[in-house]
Coordinates of C-alpha atoms and ligand atoms in Angstrom, one line a residue:
M172 CA 124.2 99.9 92.3
S173 CA 121.2 99.8 94.3
L174 CA 117.9 100.1 92.6
I175 CA 114.5 101.7 94.2
V176 CA 111.3 102.1 93.3
Q177 CA 109.4 105.2 94.7
K178 CA 106.0 105.6 94.3
F179 CA 103.4 108.8 93.9
G180 CA 99.9 108.9 94.5
G181 CA 97.6 110.6 93.8
T182 CA 97.2 113.3 96.7
S183 CA 101.0 113.1 96.0
V184 CA 101.7 114.7 92.5
A185 CA 98.1 116.4 93.2
D186 CA 99.4 120.2 92.1
T187 CA 102.2 121.7 90.9
E188 CA 103.8 122.5 93.7
K189 CA 103.4 118.1 94.7
I190 CA 105.3 117.3 91.4
R191 CA 108.0 119.5 92.0
A192 CA 108.2 117.9 95.7
A193 CA 108.1 114.1 94.3
A194 CA 110.3 115.2 92.2
R195 CA 113.3 116.2 94.3
R196 CA 112.1 113.1 96.2
A197 CA 113.6 111.1 93.3
I198 CA 116.0 113.6 92.6
R199 CA 118.2 112.7 96.0
A200 CA 117.4 109.5 96.0
Q201 CA 119.4 109.4 92.5
K202 CA 121.9 111.7 94.1
Q203 CA 122.6 108.5 97.3
G204 CA 123.0 106.8 95.1
H205 CA 120.3 105.1 93.9
R206 CA 119.2 103.9 90.4
V207 CA 115.2 105.0 90.8
V208 CA 112.6 104.2 89.5
M209 CA 109.3 106.5 90.1
V210 CA 105.4 105.1 89.7
V211 CA 103.5 107.3 89.1
S212 CA 99.3 107.8 89.7
A213 CA 97.2 110.3 88.1
M214 CA 96.9 114.0 89.6
G215 CA 94.4 114.2 92.5
K216 CA 91.2 113.2 92.0
Q217 CA 91.7 113.3 87.9
T218 CA 90.7 109.5 87.2
D219 CA 87.3 110.3 89.4
V220 CA 86.6 113.2 86.6
L221 CA 87.8 111.0 83.5
L222 CA 85.0 108.3 85.1
K223 CA 82.2 111.6 85.7
L224 CA 83.3 112.5 82.1
A225 CA 82.8 109.5 79.8
A226 CA 79.2 109.0 82.3
G227 CA 78.6 112.8 80.2
V228 CA 79.2 111.1 77.3
C229 CA 77.8 108.1 77.3
E230 CA 75.5 106.0 79.7
R231 CA 77.6 102.6 79.8
P232 CA 81.1 103.6 78.3
P233 CA 82.8 100.2 76.4
A234 CA 85.6 99.2 78.8
R235 CA 87.7 99.1 76.2
E236 CA 87.5 103.3 75.8
M237 CA 86.8 103.9 78.9
D238 CA 90.8 102.2 79.8
M239 CA 91.7 104.0 76.9
L240 CA 90.7 107.3 78.6
L241 CA 91.6 106.6 82.1
S242 CA 94.7 106.2 80.7
T243 CA 95.6 109.4 80.1
G244 CA 95.2 111.0 83.8
E245 CA 98.8 109.2 84.3
Q246 CA 100.1 109.8 80.8
T247 CA 99.1 113.4 82.3
S248 CA 101.6 113.0 85.8
V249 CA 104.9 110.7 84.3
A250 CA 104.9 113.6 81.7
L251 CA 105.0 116.2 84.4
V252 CA 106.9 114.4 86.5
A253 CA 110.2 114.4 84.5
M254 CA 109.8 117.6 83.0
A255 CA 110.0 119.0 86.6
I256 CA 112.9 116.4 87.4
H257 CA 114.7 117.8 83.9
D258 CA 114.1 121.7 85.0
L259 CA 116.1 120.5 88.8
G260 CA 118.5 119.5 86.5
S261 CA 118.6 115.9 86.5
K262 CA 118.4 113.4 83.7
A263 CA 114.0 111.7 83.2
V264 CA 112.2 109.6 79.7
S265 CA 108.7 108.9 81.5
L266 CA 107.2 105.9 79.9
T267 CA 103.1 104.5 79.9
G268 CA 102.6 100.9 80.9
G269 CA 103.0 100.0 77.2
Q270 CA 106.9 101.6 76.9
I271 CA 107.6 99.6 79.9
G272 CA 106.5 97.1 78.9
M273 CA 104.2 96.0 81.2
K274 CA 101.4 93.3 79.2
T275 CA 98.5 92.0 80.5
D276 CA 95.2 90.4 80.0
N277 CA 92.7 91.9 78.2
S278 CA 90.0 93.1 81.2
F279 CA 89.3 95.9 81.0
S280 CA 89.3 97.2 83.4
K281 CA 90.7 94.6 85.7
A282 CA 93.3 93.5 83.9
R283 CA 95.5 91.4 85.8
I284 CA 99.6 91.2 84.9
R285 CA 100.6 88.9 83.8
S286 CA 104.1 90.1 82.0
I287 CA 107.2 92.6 82.1
D288 CA 109.5 92.8 80.4
T289 CA 112.3 95.5 82.0
R290 CA 115.1 96.2 79.2
R291 CA 114.2 99.0 78.5
I292 CA 113.8 100.2 82.1
E293 CA 117.3 99.5 83.0
R294 CA 119.2 100.9 79.6
L295 CA 117.7 104.2 80.6
L296 CA 118.8 104.2 83.8
E297 CA 121.9 102.7 83.0
E298 CA 122.1 106.1 80.8
G299 CA 121.7 107.7 84.6
N300 CA 117.3 108.2 84.2
I301 CA 115.7 108.5 86.4
V302 CA 113.1 106.2 85.3
V303 CA 108.8 107.6 85.2
A304 CA 106.6 105.4 84.2
A305 CA 102.4 105.0 84.1
G306 CA 101.0 103.4 86.7
F307 CA 97.8 101.5 87.0
Q308 CA 97.8 100.5 82.9
G309 CA 99.4 98.2 81.3
I310 CA 98.6 96.2 76.7
D311 CA 97.1 93.8 76.2
D312 CA 98.2 91.0 73.4
D313 CA 96.2 92.7 70.9
L314 CA 97.8 96.4 71.6
N315 CA 94.9 97.4 73.6
I316 CA 95.2 99.4 76.5
T317 CA 93.9 98.1 79.8
T318 CA 94.1 99.3 83.3
L319 CA 94.1 96.9 86.5
G320 CA 91.3 98.6 88.7
R321 CA 90.7 101.6 91.0
G322 CA 94.2 102.3 93.5
G323 CA 96.4 99.7 90.8
S324 CA 99.4 102.0 90.3
D325 CA 100.9 100.5 94.1
T326 CA 100.4 97.0 92.2
T327 CA 102.5 98.5 88.9
A328 CA 105.1 99.1 91.9
V329 CA 105.3 96.8 93.7
A330 CA 105.4 94.1 89.7
L331 CA 108.0 96.7 89.0
A332 CA 110.1 96.9 92.1
A333 CA 110.2 92.7 91.9
V334 CA 110.6 92.1 88.4
L335 CA 113.6 94.8 88.7
G336 CA 115.5 92.8 92.2
A337 CA 114.4 96.9 93.6
D338 CA 115.6 97.0 97.0
A339 CA 112.1 98.4 98.4
C340 CA 109.0 100.0 97.4
E341 CA 108.0 103.0 98.3
I342 CA 104.7 104.0 98.5
N343 CA 105.5 108.0 99.0
T344 CA 101.7 108.3 100.0
D345 CA 99.1 111.0 101.9
V346 CA 99.3 109.0 105.5
D347 CA 103.1 108.7 106.9
G348 CA 102.6 104.6 107.7
V349 CA 100.8 101.7 108.9
Y350 CA 98.4 102.2 111.8
T351 CA 97.3 99.3 114.3
T352 CA 93.6 100.4 113.4
D353 CA 92.7 103.7 111.9
P354 CA 93.9 106.3 113.8
R355 CA 90.6 108.6 111.9
L356 CA 88.7 105.8 114.7
L357 CA 91.0 105.9 117.6
P358 CA 93.7 107.9 117.6
E359 CA 94.9 106.6 120.1
A360 CA 96.1 104.3 117.4
R361 CA 99.7 103.6 117.1
R362 CA 101.9 103.6 113.8
V363 CA 103.8 100.5 113.2
D364 CA 107.6 100.5 112.3
V365 CA 106.8 96.6 111.0
I366 CA 103.8 94.9 109.9
S367 CA 103.3 91.2 108.1
Y368 CA 102.9 90.9 104.8
D369 CA 100.1 88.5 106.4
E370 CA 98.9 90.5 109.0
M371 CA 98.8 93.3 106.1
L372 CA 96.2 91.6 103.6
E373 CA 93.6 90.7 106.8
L374 CA 93.6 94.0 106.9
A375 CA 93.2 95.6 104.0
S376 CA 90.6 92.3 103.4
L377 CA 89.1 93.8 106.6
G378 CA 89.1 98.1 104.9
A379 CA 91.8 99.1 106.3
G380 CA 92.5 101.3 103.1
V381 CA 96.2 101.7 102.8
M382 CA 97.3 99.6 100.0
H383 CA 96.2 97.8 97.2
S384 CA 95.1 94.3 98.3
R385 CA 96.3 93.0 94.8
S386 CA 100.1 94.7 95.0
I387 CA 100.4 92.6 98.5
E388 CA 100.0 90.5 97.3
F389 CA 102.4 90.8 94.6
A390 CA 105.1 92.0 96.8
K391 CA 104.5 88.6 99.5
K392 CA 104.7 86.3 96.3
F393 CA 108.5 87.7 95.4
S394 CA 109.5 88.8 99.2
V395 CA 109.5 93.1 97.9
P396 CA 110.0 94.8 101.3
I397 CA 107.4 98.2 100.9
H398 CA 107.9 100.7 102.7
V399 CA 104.6 103.0 103.3
R400 CA 105.7 106.6 104.1
S401 CA 104.2 110.1 103.3
S402 CA 105.2 111.7 100.1
F403 CA 105.0 115.2 102.8
G404 CA 107.3 114.5 105.8
D405 CA 111.4 113.0 106.1
R406 CA 110.0 110.5 108.9
D407 CA 110.0 106.3 107.7
G408 CA 106.8 105.3 107.9
T409 CA 106.0 101.1 107.5
M410 CA 107.9 98.4 106.8
I411 CA 105.3 95.7 105.1
V412 CA 107.7 92.2 105.0
A413 CA 107.3 89.1 105.8
Q414 CA 108.1 89.2 109.6
A415 CA 106.0 91.3 112.1
E416 CA 107.5 93.8 113.6
S417 CA 106.8 91.3 117.8
E418 CA 108.0 87.1 118.5
S419 CA 105.5 87.7 121.7
A420 CA 102.7 90.2 120.8
A421 CA 99.3 87.3 119.6
V422 CA 97.7 90.7 118.2
S423 CA 98.8 93.1 115.6
G424 CA 96.4 95.8 114.6
A425 CA 92.7 95.7 115.0
A426 CA 89.9 96.2 112.2
L427 CA 86.3 97.7 112.3
T428 CA 84.3 96.8 109.0
K429 CA 81.2 99.0 109.8
D430 CA 78.9 97.7 107.0
E431 CA 78.1 95.1 106.8
A432 CA 74.7 92.9 107.0
R433 CA 73.8 89.3 107.9
V434 CA 71.9 86.5 107.0
T435 CA 70.8 83.7 108.2
V436 CA 69.4 80.9 106.2
L437 CA 66.9 79.0 108.5
G438 CA 66.3 75.1 108.5
V439 CA 68.7 74.0 105.5
P440 CA 68.9 70.6 105.2
D441 CA 72.1 69.3 106.3
V442 CA 73.6 67.3 103.5
P443 CA 76.0 68.0 101.2
G444 CA 75.9 70.1 98.5
M445 CA 73.4 72.8 100.2
S446 CA 75.9 75.2 100.5
R447 CA 77.3 75.0 97.6
T448 CA 74.3 75.9 96.5
I449 CA 73.2 79.2 99.0
F450 CA 77.1 80.4 97.8
N451 CA 77.0 80.0 94.2
A452 CA 74.2 82.1 93.7
I453 CA 76.3 84.6 95.4
A454 CA 79.3 84.4 93.7
A455 CA 76.7 84.5 90.4
Q456 CA 76.4 88.1 92.2
K457 CA 80.1 88.7 92.0
I458 CA 79.3 89.4 95.9
A459 CA 81.9 88.1 98.3
V460 CA 80.2 86.7 101.8
D461 CA 82.5 86.0 104.9
M462 CA 82.2 85.0 108.4
V463 CA 80.0 81.7 107.0
V464 CA 79.4 79.7 110.4
Q465 CA 76.6 76.7 110.2
N466 CA 74.9 75.7 113.2
V467 CA 74.1 72.7 112.9
G468 CA 71.2 71.6 115.4
A469 CA 70.0 68.2 116.5
E470 CA 66.9 67.2 113.9
G471 CA 69.3 67.7 110.5
K472 CA 69.3 71.0 109.9
A473 CA 71.1 73.2 109.5
D474 CA 71.0 77.4 110.0
V475 CA 73.4 78.9 108.3
S476 CA 74.4 81.9 108.7
F477 CA 77.0 84.3 106.4
T478 CA 78.0 88.5 106.5
V479 CA 77.9 90.2 103.5
A480 CA 79.0 94.2 102.9
G481 CA 76.0 96.7 103.6
D482 CA 75.4 97.7 100.3
E483 CA 75.1 94.2 98.9
L484 CA 72.5 92.5 101.0
D485 CA 69.9 93.6 99.0
Q486 CA 71.0 91.4 95.9
T487 CA 72.5 89.5 98.4
L488 CA 68.4 88.8 99.4
R489 CA 67.3 88.0 96.1
A490 CA 69.5 86.1 95.7
V491 CA 69.1 84.2 98.3
E492 CA 66.1 83.5 98.1
S493 CA 65.5 82.8 94.8
I494 CA 66.8 79.2 95.9
V495 CA 65.5 79.6 99.6
D496 CA 62.9 76.6 97.9
S497 CA 64.4 74.6 95.7
I498 CA 67.3 73.7 99.0
D499 CA 64.0 73.4 101.1
A500 CA 65.1 75.7 103.7
S501 CA 62.9 77.4 105.8
G502 CA 63.4 81.0 104.9
V503 CA 65.8 83.7 105.7
T504 CA 65.9 86.4 108.4
H505 CA 68.8 89.4 108.2
D506 CA 69.9 92.5 110.2
A507 CA 71.2 95.1 108.5
E508 CA 72.5 97.4 111.4
V509 CA 76.1 95.0 112.0
S510 CA 79.4 95.7 112.6
K511 CA 82.4 93.4 112.2
V512 CA 86.0 94.4 115.1
S513 CA 88.9 91.6 113.8
V514 CA 92.4 91.4 115.6
V515 CA 95.0 90.6 113.5
G516 CA 98.6 88.9 114.3
L517 CA 100.5 85.9 113.5
G518 CA 101.6 85.4 116.4
M519 CA 98.1 84.5 117.4
A520 CA 98.9 80.9 115.7
D521 CA 100.3 79.4 118.4
Q522 CA 99.5 81.2 121.3
K523 CA 96.4 80.3 123.7
A524 CA 93.8 82.3 125.3
V525 CA 94.0 84.5 122.4
A526 CA 89.8 84.5 121.7
A527 CA 89.1 84.9 124.9
K528 CA 91.1 88.3 125.6
M529 CA 89.0 88.8 123.4
F530 CA 86.0 87.9 124.1
R531 CA 86.4 89.9 128.0
A532 CA 87.6 92.1 126.7
L533 CA 84.1 92.6 125.2
A534 CA 82.6 92.1 127.6
D535 CA 83.9 94.2 129.9
A536 CA 82.4 96.5 127.6
G537 CA 79.5 95.3 127.7
V538 CA 79.6 94.4 123.9
N539 CA 77.3 91.3 122.4
I540 CA 78.7 89.7 120.1
Q541 CA 76.1 88.1 117.4
M542 CA 78.6 85.7 115.5
I543 CA 82.3 84.7 116.3
T544 CA 85.3 83.2 113.1
T545 CA 88.8 82.4 113.7
S546 CA 91.5 81.8 110.8
E547 CA 94.6 81.1 111.4
I548 CA 95.8 84.9 111.9
K549 CA 92.3 86.7 113.0
I550 CA 89.6 86.9 114.7
S551 CA 85.9 88.4 113.9
A552 CA 83.3 89.1 116.3
L553 CA 80.2 90.3 115.3
V554 CA 78.5 93.1 117.0
P555 CA 75.7 96.0 116.8
R556 CA 76.1 98.3 114.6
E557 CA 75.5 101.1 118.0
Q558 CA 78.1 99.1 119.8
S559 CA 80.9 99.0 117.4
A560 CA 82.8 102.5 118.3
A561 CA 83.1 101.1 121.8
A562 CA 84.1 97.6 120.1
L563 CA 86.3 99.0 119.0
R564 CA 88.2 100.8 121.2
A565 CA 87.7 97.8 124.0
V566 CA 89.6 94.9 122.4
H567 CA 93.0 97.9 121.2
E568 CA 92.9 99.0 124.7
G569 CA 92.7 95.0 126.3
F570 CA 95.4 94.0 123.5
T571 CA 97.4 97.0 124.1
L572 CA 97.9 97.7 120.9
D573 CA 99.0 101.9 122.2
Q574 CA 102.1 100.7 123.5
R575 CA 105.1 99.1 121.3
P576 CA 104.9 95.9 122.4
A577 CA 108.5 95.4 124.7
D578 CA 110.2 92.7 122.0
A579 CA 108.9 95.1 119.1
K580 CA 112.2 95.2 116.4
T581 CA 112.6 98.1 113.5
W582 CA 112.5 97.3 110.2
K583 CA 116.9 97.8 110.0
E584 CA 116.8 95.3 113.1
I585 CA 115.3 92.7 111.8
K586 CA 117.0 93.4 108.2
A587 CA 120.2 93.0 110.5
E588 CA 119.5 89.6 112.2
A589 CA 118.2 87.9 108.3
A590 CA 118.2 87.1 105.2
V591 CA 116.2 88.6 103.8
E592 CA 117.1 89.5 100.7
A593 CA 114.8 88.2 98.0
D594 CA 116.7 86.1 95.4
V595 CA 116.1 87.6 92.7
H596 CA 117.7 84.4 90.1
D597 CA 114.5 82.8 92.3
V598 CA 112.1 85.2 91.5
V599 CA 113.1 86.0 87.6
S600 CA 112.6 82.0 87.0
R601 CA 108.9 82.4 88.9
L602 CA 108.3 85.8 86.4
Q603 CA 109.2 83.1 83.7
N604 CA 105.6 81.4 83.7
D605 CA 103.8 84.7 82.0
A606 CA 101.2 84.6 84.9
L607 CA 102.5 87.0 87.3
E608 CA 99.4 87.5 88.6
A609 CA 97.6 84.5 88.2
L610 CA 96.1 82.7 91.5
T611 CA 99.2 80.9 93.7
L612 CA 98.1 77.8 96.4
T613 CA 100.6 77.4 98.5
D614 CA 99.5 73.9 99.7
I615 CA 96.9 71.9 100.0
A616 CA 96.3 70.1 103.6
F617 CA 94.4 68.6 106.2
V618 CA 94.4 68.1 109.8
G619 CA 93.8 64.5 110.5
G620 CA 92.6 63.2 115.1
Q621 CA 90.1 66.8 115.3
A622 CA 87.5 66.8 117.3
R623 CA 84.4 69.1 117.7
V624 CA 82.4 70.3 120.8
T625 CA 79.1 72.3 120.2
L626 CA 77.3 73.7 123.2
D627 CA 73.6 74.7 122.5
G628 CA 70.8 77.2 123.3
V629 CA 73.4 79.4 124.7
L630 CA 72.0 81.9 125.4
D631 CA 72.6 85.7 123.3
Q632 CA 74.1 87.4 126.3
V633 CA 76.4 89.7 126.9
G634 CA 80.3 87.8 128.5
I635 CA 78.9 84.0 127.1
A636 CA 81.7 83.0 124.8
A637 CA 84.5 85.0 127.3
D638 CA 83.3 82.8 130.1
V639 CA 82.9 79.4 127.7
F640 CA 86.4 79.5 126.3
E641 CA 88.4 81.8 129.2
E642 CA 87.4 78.2 131.4
I643 CA 88.0 75.9 128.5
G644 CA 91.5 78.1 128.4
Q645 CA 92.4 77.4 132.3
A646 CA 91.9 73.6 131.6
G647 CA 94.2 73.7 129.7
I648 CA 92.5 72.6 126.2
F649 CA 94.3 74.5 123.1
I650 CA 91.4 74.8 120.6
D651 CA 91.9 75.9 117.1
M652 CA 88.5 77.0 115.3
I653 CA 86.1 78.9 117.1
V654 CA 82.4 79.8 115.1
Q655 CA 79.6 81.1 117.5
G656 CA 76.8 80.9 114.4
F657 CA 73.5 83.3 115.1
D658 CA 70.0 81.3 115.7
G659 CA 66.5 83.7 114.9
E660 CA 63.9 81.2 116.2
D661 CA 64.3 81.5 119.8
G662 CA 67.2 84.1 121.0
R663 CA 69.7 81.1 121.5
T664 CA 72.7 80.2 119.7
S665 CA 75.1 77.5 119.3
V666 CA 79.1 78.4 119.5
S667 CA 81.1 75.1 117.8
F668 CA 85.0 74.0 118.0
T669 CA 87.7 72.0 117.4
T670 CA 90.3 70.7 119.3
D671 CA 92.6 67.7 119.7
E672 CA 90.6 64.8 119.8
A673 CA 93.0 63.6 122.5
N674 CA 90.7 66.2 124.3
L675 CA 87.6 65.6 123.3
E676 CA 86.8 63.8 126.4
A677 CA 88.2 67.0 129.0
S678 CA 86.4 69.3 126.4
I679 CA 83.1 68.0 127.0
K680 CA 83.1 67.9 130.8
V681 CA 84.2 71.5 130.6
A682 CA 81.4 72.2 128.0
E683 CA 78.9 70.6 130.3
Q684 CA 79.4 72.6 133.8
I685 CA 79.4 75.6 131.4
C686 CA 76.5 74.1 130.0
E687 CA 74.8 73.8 133.9
K688 CA 75.9 76.7 135.4
H689 CA 74.4 79.2 131.9
A690 CA 71.4 77.5 131.3
M691 CA 71.8 76.3 128.4
R692 CA 71.0 72.9 126.4
G693 CA 73.2 70.3 125.8
V694 CA 76.5 69.7 124.8
R695 CA 77.6 67.6 121.1
G696 CA 80.7 66.7 120.8
S697 CA 81.9 64.0 117.9
A698 CA 85.7 63.0 117.4
G699 CA 87.0 62.1 114.0
I700 CA 86.8 64.5 111.6
T701 CA 89.4 66.4 110.0
K702 CA 90.3 70.0 109.3
L703 CA 91.3 70.2 105.5
S704 CA 92.8 74.2 104.9
V705 CA 93.7 75.1 100.9
S706 CA 96.4 78.0 101.5
G707 CA 97.5 80.9 99.5
I708 CA 97.9 84.2 98.6
G709 CA 94.7 86.1 96.7
L710 CA 92.2 84.0 97.8
R711 CA 90.0 86.5 98.6
S712 CA 90.5 88.3 95.5
H713 CA 90.5 84.7 93.4
T714 CA 87.0 84.1 94.4
Q715 CA 86.7 81.4 92.4
V716 CA 88.6 78.8 95.0
G717 CA 85.5 78.8 97.1
T718 CA 83.1 77.8 94.6
V719 CA 85.5 74.9 93.5
L720 CA 85.6 74.2 96.7
F721 CA 81.7 73.8 97.4
D722 CA 81.9 72.1 94.0
Q723 CA 84.2 69.6 95.0
L724 CA 83.6 68.5 98.1
A725 CA 79.7 68.4 97.6
E726 CA 80.4 66.2 94.2
A727 CA 82.2 63.3 96.4
K728 CA 79.1 63.9 98.6
I729 CA 81.3 65.5 101.6
N730 CA 79.3 67.5 104.1
V731 CA 80.9 70.4 104.3
E732 CA 80.4 70.6 109.2
M733 CA 82.1 74.5 110.2
I734 CA 83.7 76.6 107.1
A735 CA 86.6 79.8 108.5
T736 CA 87.5 81.8 105.3
S737 CA 90.3 84.5 105.4
E738 CA 91.9 86.0 102.0
L739 CA 94.9 83.2 102.8
Q740 CA 93.4 80.1 104.4
V741 CA 89.7 78.3 103.5
N742 CA 89.4 75.8 106.0
V743 CA 86.8 73.1 105.8
V744 CA 85.6 70.9 108.7
I745 CA 84.5 67.2 106.9
D746 CA 84.3 63.5 108.2
S747 CA 88.4 62.2 108.4
A748 CA 86.6 58.6 106.2
Q749 CA 86.2 61.3 103.3
A750 CA 89.5 63.4 104.0
D751 CA 91.1 61.5 101.3
T752 CA 89.1 62.5 99.1
A753 CA 88.7 65.6 99.3
T754 CA 92.2 65.8 99.5
R755 CA 93.1 64.4 96.1
R756 CA 90.0 66.4 94.2
L757 CA 91.1 69.4 95.6
K758 CA 94.4 68.6 94.2
A759 CA 93.5 67.8 90.6
A760 CA 90.5 70.6 90.7
F761 CA 93.9 73.3 91.6
A762 CA 96.6 71.7 90.0
D763 CA 97.6 74.5 87.6
A764 CA 97.0 76.9 91.0
L765 CA 99.7 74.7 93.2
N766 CA 103.6 75.5 92.9
Ligands
LIG981 N1 94.7 106.4 89.4 C1 94.4 105.6 88.8 C2 92.7 105.4 90.9 O1 93.0 106.0 91.3 C3 94.9 104.6 90.1 C4 96.1 104.8 91.5 O2 95.7 105.7 92.0 O3 96.6 103.9 91.7 O4 92.4 104.0 90.7
MG982 MG1 94.4 106.9 94.0

């Protein structure tokens, strides 16, 4: 018999009427022949209410007691949901995190799941019950109650779906699916039928608040199809699965991260270990950096730019200023008024000219691009905040995201074509390792035989990036990474890209023409470089990946020429002569996480 996990978020159980509606939905699924496990969040804003209560009695509540308190929110709602089901004439049993055997580590307030014992749930289902499980909570080895972090009920739901081998995990929420961009920012955003785990992970990290990132990591790791739908209607929502909606569309979604800040460390000596010092100082403050770009200047000095969330700017500046002297850099500049617009798409990995198209859309809207970074399935551009709404609209229109691609498929069609069901035996065997949420790296690999081309002294003007990459595309040159840095000194910047070594000469030729046309300073190119990629799941929530990577490279005195990071990959460009050493070191350092 098929099994579904139905998760109901806080807004879906906010009052007694909604609780009864949730109960009815579960009963209906059971009557349709499914075994049903519900995972329920605390009612409405109850978690916030509890947090406030705690703040009223204690300035810094002990983390253990906080989890004890917060877990009561879910305990209340599961009991009420089970009662409502009884009242409607069906059988239900509510269970706490401990009672579903949800074992976690002991990091209170952000515990990670280690294992789940499904025997009790299975027995109760066997007896014809709807099982109503408390989301967001577990127990550690000492039977202390732990919580998984805000929004953690999603993770509980997907984890249960994985260990129970459920057919799907339904996320009943206050939105009716996943959109091509936030419909509150752009009314013409389109609800998609299907989106891939990878795209959703990238979009979630860009602030698309539909689901807890950790739950998507989990779903991907264990191939759990997720159905995001509205609790208040019967319409199908969006399926989050391995495949993308369309095979031909290069871009599936766009996102705006409005409140970003740029920081540039000027005049950093271009020797190994400098990035490590800068980024370790920031990582020590538990701040995640994004859009890291390093422009190597002619005099062996580099400007290192990156972005952080706007509300972490002050702390970041303090961290960076404390190490500027020790690395002999010449100063730090920043801009607090920037936003990041990104496009994401599984299809862009094997299509040319996606970047040029995005830059052209921005140029046509008169938007000036301040920084660019790319990764396998994401391109991000940093833009002035006052142009951010126009920028989002421009890229959404540029990739016609409001229109359903002609070859778009529904989940039913995809499912009919491929055997996409998770292999339950495989999942179960992987669950034996007692660390369900541990960092998993899928690969450490390098692509050698690459070349880097840099255009120096690029004027900071609208339309330049579009011109550069259109012309390169027209010359038939396939490029991989693109970075455009920020140069505070003379209002000029540099743009670098990587390509196959075989394209070096042709690329330089085109670059020289562009350089002349736009009165740039010059072109540099070098062959013999390698792109090293660490791929995995959850590289953002496991922040140590960057730290370990930089440490390993710095210890081996390997200079990092370019960096690009995403949810799914951390890429660095290094000298090919050092590729073997680097790969060996990283494989050793990450041995535990590689599967
Ligand atoms: N009640 C918890 C929170 O608000 C967990 C959840 O809703 O997912 O964060
Ligand atoms: Mg919630």
